[in-house]
Amino acid sequence: MEPGRDGTILVDHPLIQHKLTIMRKAETSTLGFRRLLGEIAMLLAYEVLRDAPTELVEIETPLTTCMMPQLAGKKLCLVSVLRAGDGLLSGMLDILPAARVGHVGLYRDPKTLQAVEYFIKLPRDIDERMAIVLDPMLATGNSAVAAVQKVKDAGCTSIKFVALLAAPEGIANLREAHPDVPVYTCAIDQCLNDHGYIVPGLGDAGDRLFGTK
Ligand code: URA
């Protein structure tokens, strides 16, 4: 799937849409929500790496010697935007087990909706890696802009952003601040409400993932 003109890749596979619909339902349990987010994360990893470079290597099958493709290019770093990013992280790690992991802790000031940093830990060699920044909800985009900036400040020049759900405002904000960063998402919802929640959305992803409400 190629990025659209605005640099957004809508991953609208029917299997993902079906799983996302169950996640949106208020009645879906913490267990179900967590499991589905992990499953969708695996499917998203597949799409995010669609353009990953490969190189031919010589291997021996039981029958013959031949040249076959393997992944080449930059190694990966998954960057989870705490705390809901961890829900995408576990599924991605299931399918990309050798990836390094970074964490950026940001909370939204409820009054200003601005991102406030409280934690950051990134691999020292992130400047040599491709970073995949993970946050299920791209709402105002303020946290996404700040998280991507932190990864850039650490020297990384190859970054993709992955959100389960996005609001048009969040995409516009992130793309304006970081036009070099493609955005992968499974759905673009209608709008944000006055509290910065995505509508129709799925509620607070962190609370639903960790059962904290
Ligand atoms: N964060 C969430 O968890 N949900 C939203 O709808 C917006 C931001």
Coordinates of C-alpha atoms and ligand atoms in Angstrom, one line a residue:
M1 CA 0.0 0.0 0.0
E2 CA 1.5 3.4 -1.0
P3 CA 1.2 6.5 1.1
G4 CA -1.6 8.8 0.0
R5 CA -0.9 12.3 -1.1
D6 CA -0.9 13.5 2.6
G7 CA 1.6 10.8 3.6
T8 CA -1.1 8.6 5.3
I9 CA -1.4 4.9 4.7
L10 CA -4.9 3.6 5.5
V11 CA -4.6 -0.1 6.4
D12 CA -8.2 -1.0 5.8
H13 CA -8.0 -4.8 5.4
P14 CA -11.4 -6.4 6.2
L15 CA -9.8 -8.5 8.9
I16 CA -8.4 -5.5 10.6
Q17 CA -11.7 -3.5 10.3
H18 CA -13.6 -6.4 11.9
K19 CA -11.2 -6.6 14.8
L20 CA -11.3 -2.8 15.2
T21 CA -15.1 -2.8 15.3
I22 CA -15.1 -5.2 18.2
M23 CA -12.5 -3.1 20.0
R24 CA -14.7 0.0 19.6
K25 CA -17.6 -1.6 21.4
A26 CA -18.0 -0.4 25.0
E27 CA -18.9 -3.9 26.1
T28 CA -15.6 -5.4 25.0
S29 CA -13.6 -6.6 28.0
T30 CA -10.0 -5.6 28.9
L31 CA -8.9 -9.1 27.9
G32 CA -10.6 -8.9 24.5
F33 CA -9.4 -5.4 23.8
R34 CA -5.8 -6.3 24.7
R35 CA -5.8 -9.4 22.6
L36 CA -7.3 -7.7 19.6
L37 CA -4.8 -4.8 19.8
G38 CA -2.0 -7.3 19.8
E39 CA -3.4 -9.1 16.8
I40 CA -3.9 -5.9 14.8
A41 CA -0.4 -4.8 15.7
M42 CA 1.0 -8.0 14.0
L43 CA -1.1 -7.2 10.9
L44 CA 0.1 -3.6 10.9
A45 CA 3.8 -4.7 11.2
Y46 CA 3.3 -6.6 8.0
E47 CA 2.0 -3.5 6.2
V48 CA 4.6 -1.1 7.7
L49 CA 7.4 -3.3 6.4
R50 CA 6.0 -3.7 3.0
D51 CA 8.6 -1.5 1.4
A52 CA 11.5 -2.9 3.5
P53 CA 14.6 -3.6 1.3
T54 CA 15.7 -7.1 0.8
E55 CA 19.0 -8.6 -0.5
L56 CA 19.7 -11.9 -2.1
V57 CA 21.7 -14.4 0.0
E58 CA 23.0 -17.9 -1.0
I59 CA 21.3 -20.7 0.9
E60 CA 21.2 -24.5 0.5
T61 CA 17.9 -26.2 0.5
P62 CA 17.9 -30.0 0.8
L63 CA 17.9 -30.1 -3.0
T64 CA 20.2 -27.3 -4.3
T65 CA 22.0 -24.1 -3.7
C66 CA 20.1 -20.9 -4.6
M67 CA 19.8 -17.2 -4.1
M68 CA 16.9 -16.1 -1.9
P69 CA 15.8 -12.8 -0.3
Q70 CA 16.3 -11.7 3.3
L71 CA 15.6 -8.4 5.0
A72 CA 18.3 -5.9 4.5
G73 CA 18.8 -2.2 5.3
K74 CA 18.4 -0.5 8.6
K75 CA 17.6 -2.5 11.7
L76 CA 14.5 -1.6 13.6
C77 CA 13.6 0.2 16.8
L78 CA 10.0 0.2 18.1
V79 CA 9.2 3.2 20.1
S80 CA 6.2 3.0 22.4
V81 CA 4.5 6.2 23.5
L82 CA 3.5 5.3 27.0
R83 CA 1.3 4.0 28.1
A84 CA -1.1 2.9 25.4
G85 CA 1.7 2.3 22.9
D86 CA 2.6 -0.8 24.9
G87 CA -0.5 -2.4 23.6
L88 CA 0.8 -2.1 20.0
L89 CA 4.3 -2.9 21.1
S90 CA 3.7 -6.5 22.3
G91 CA 2.0 -7.5 19.1
M92 CA 4.7 -5.9 17.0
L93 CA 7.4 -7.7 19.0
D94 CA 5.7 -11.0 18.4
I95 CA 6.4 -10.6 14.7
L96 CA 9.6 -8.6 15.0
P97 CA 11.3 -10.2 18.0
A98 CA 14.8 -8.9 17.3
A99 CA 13.8 -5.2 17.2
R100 CA 15.2 -2.8 19.8
V101 CA 12.6 -1.0 22.0
G102 CA 12.4 2.6 23.1
H103 CA 9.9 4.3 25.4
V104 CA 8.7 7.9 25.4
G105 CA 6.4 8.8 28.4
L106 CA 4.0 11.6 27.6
Y107 CA 0.8 12.6 29.3
R108 CA -1.7 15.1 28.0
D109 CA -2.3 18.2 30.1
P110 CA -6.1 17.9 30.4
K111 CA -6.5 21.7 30.2
T112 CA -4.2 22.6 27.4
L113 CA -4.1 19.1 25.7
Q114 CA -0.4 19.7 25.2
A115 CA 2.0 16.8 25.6
V116 CA 4.2 16.8 28.8
E117 CA 7.2 14.5 28.9
Y118 CA 7.9 12.4 32.1
F119 CA 10.1 9.6 30.8
I120 CA 12.4 8.8 27.8
K121 CA 14.7 5.9 27.1
L122 CA 15.9 5.1 23.6
P123 CA 18.6 2.8 22.3
R124 CA 21.9 4.5 22.0
D125 CA 22.3 3.4 18.3
I126 CA 18.8 4.7 17.3
D127 CA 20.5 7.0 14.8
E128 CA 21.4 3.9 12.7
R129 CA 17.9 2.4 12.9
M130 CA 14.5 2.8 11.4
A131 CA 12.2 3.9 14.2
I132 CA 8.5 2.8 14.3
V133 CA 6.7 5.1 16.7
L134 CA 3.6 3.4 18.2
D135 CA 0.6 5.1 19.7
P136 CA -2.9 3.6 19.3
M137 CA -4.7 7.0 19.3
L138 CA -3.6 9.9 17.0
A139 CA -6.0 12.4 18.4
T140 CA -4.8 16.1 18.6
G141 CA -1.4 14.9 17.4
N142 CA 0.5 16.9 20.1
S143 CA 1.9 13.7 21.7
A144 CA 2.8 12.3 18.3
V145 CA 4.6 15.5 17.3
A146 CA 6.5 15.5 20.6
A147 CA 7.4 11.8 20.5
V148 CA 8.7 12.0 16.9
Q149 CA 10.7 15.1 17.8
K150 CA 12.4 13.2 20.7
V151 CA 13.3 10.4 18.3
K152 CA 14.7 12.9 15.8
D153 CA 16.6 14.7 18.6
A154 CA 18.3 11.3 19.3
G155 CA 19.6 11.4 15.7
C156 CA 17.2 9.1 14.0
T157 CA 16.5 10.0 10.4
S158 CA 14.1 7.2 9.3
I159 CA 10.8 7.2 11.1
K160 CA 7.3 5.8 10.6
F161 CA 4.3 6.5 12.9
V162 CA 1.7 3.8 13.6
A163 CA -1.7 4.5 15.1
L164 CA -4.7 2.2 15.4
L165 CA -7.1 5.1 15.0
A166 CA -6.6 8.7 13.9
A167 CA -8.5 11.9 13.8
P168 CA -8.1 14.2 10.8
E169 CA -6.8 17.0 13.1
G170 CA -4.1 14.7 14.5
I171 CA -2.9 13.6 11.0
A172 CA -2.8 17.2 9.8
N173 CA -0.8 18.3 12.9
L174 CA 1.7 15.4 12.7
R175 CA 2.2 15.8 9.0
E176 CA 2.7 19.5 9.2
A177 CA 5.3 19.2 11.9
H178 CA 7.0 16.1 10.4
P179 CA 6.2 15.8 6.7
D180 CA 9.0 13.2 6.3
V181 CA 7.2 10.7 8.6
P182 CA 4.5 8.5 7.0
V183 CA 1.5 7.7 9.1
Y184 CA 0.0 4.2 9.2
T185 CA -3.5 3.9 10.6
C186 CA -6.5 1.5 10.4
A187 CA -9.2 4.2 10.4
I188 CA -9.6 7.9 10.2
D189 CA -12.6 8.9 12.4
Q190 CA -14.9 11.9 12.2
C191 CA -13.5 14.4 14.7
L192 CA -12.3 15.2 18.2
N193 CA -14.7 16.1 21.1
D194 CA -14.1 19.0 23.5
H195 CA -11.8 16.8 25.7
G196 CA -9.6 15.8 22.7
Y197 CA -11.2 12.3 22.4
I198 CA -11.6 10.7 19.0
V199 CA -15.3 10.4 17.9
P200 CA -16.7 7.7 17.5
G201 CA -13.3 6.3 18.6
L202 CA -13.1 3.7 21.3
G203 CA -12.6 5.7 24.5
D204 CA -9.4 5.9 26.5
A205 CA -7.1 3.3 24.9
G206 CA -4.8 3.1 28.0
D207 CA -7.8 2.5 30.4
R208 CA -9.3 0.0 28.1
L209 CA -6.0 -1.8 27.6
F210 CA -5.0 -1.9 31.3
G211 CA -8.5 -2.0 32.9
T212 CA -7.8 1.2 34.9
K213 CA -11.4 2.5 34.7
Ligands
URA1 N1 -6.4 9.1 23.7 C1 -7.2 8.0 23.9 O1 -6.9 7.1 24.6 N2 -8.4 8.1 23.3 C2 -8.8 9.1 22.5 O2 -9.9 9.1 21.9 C3 -7.9 10.2 22.3 C4 -6.7 10.1 22.9

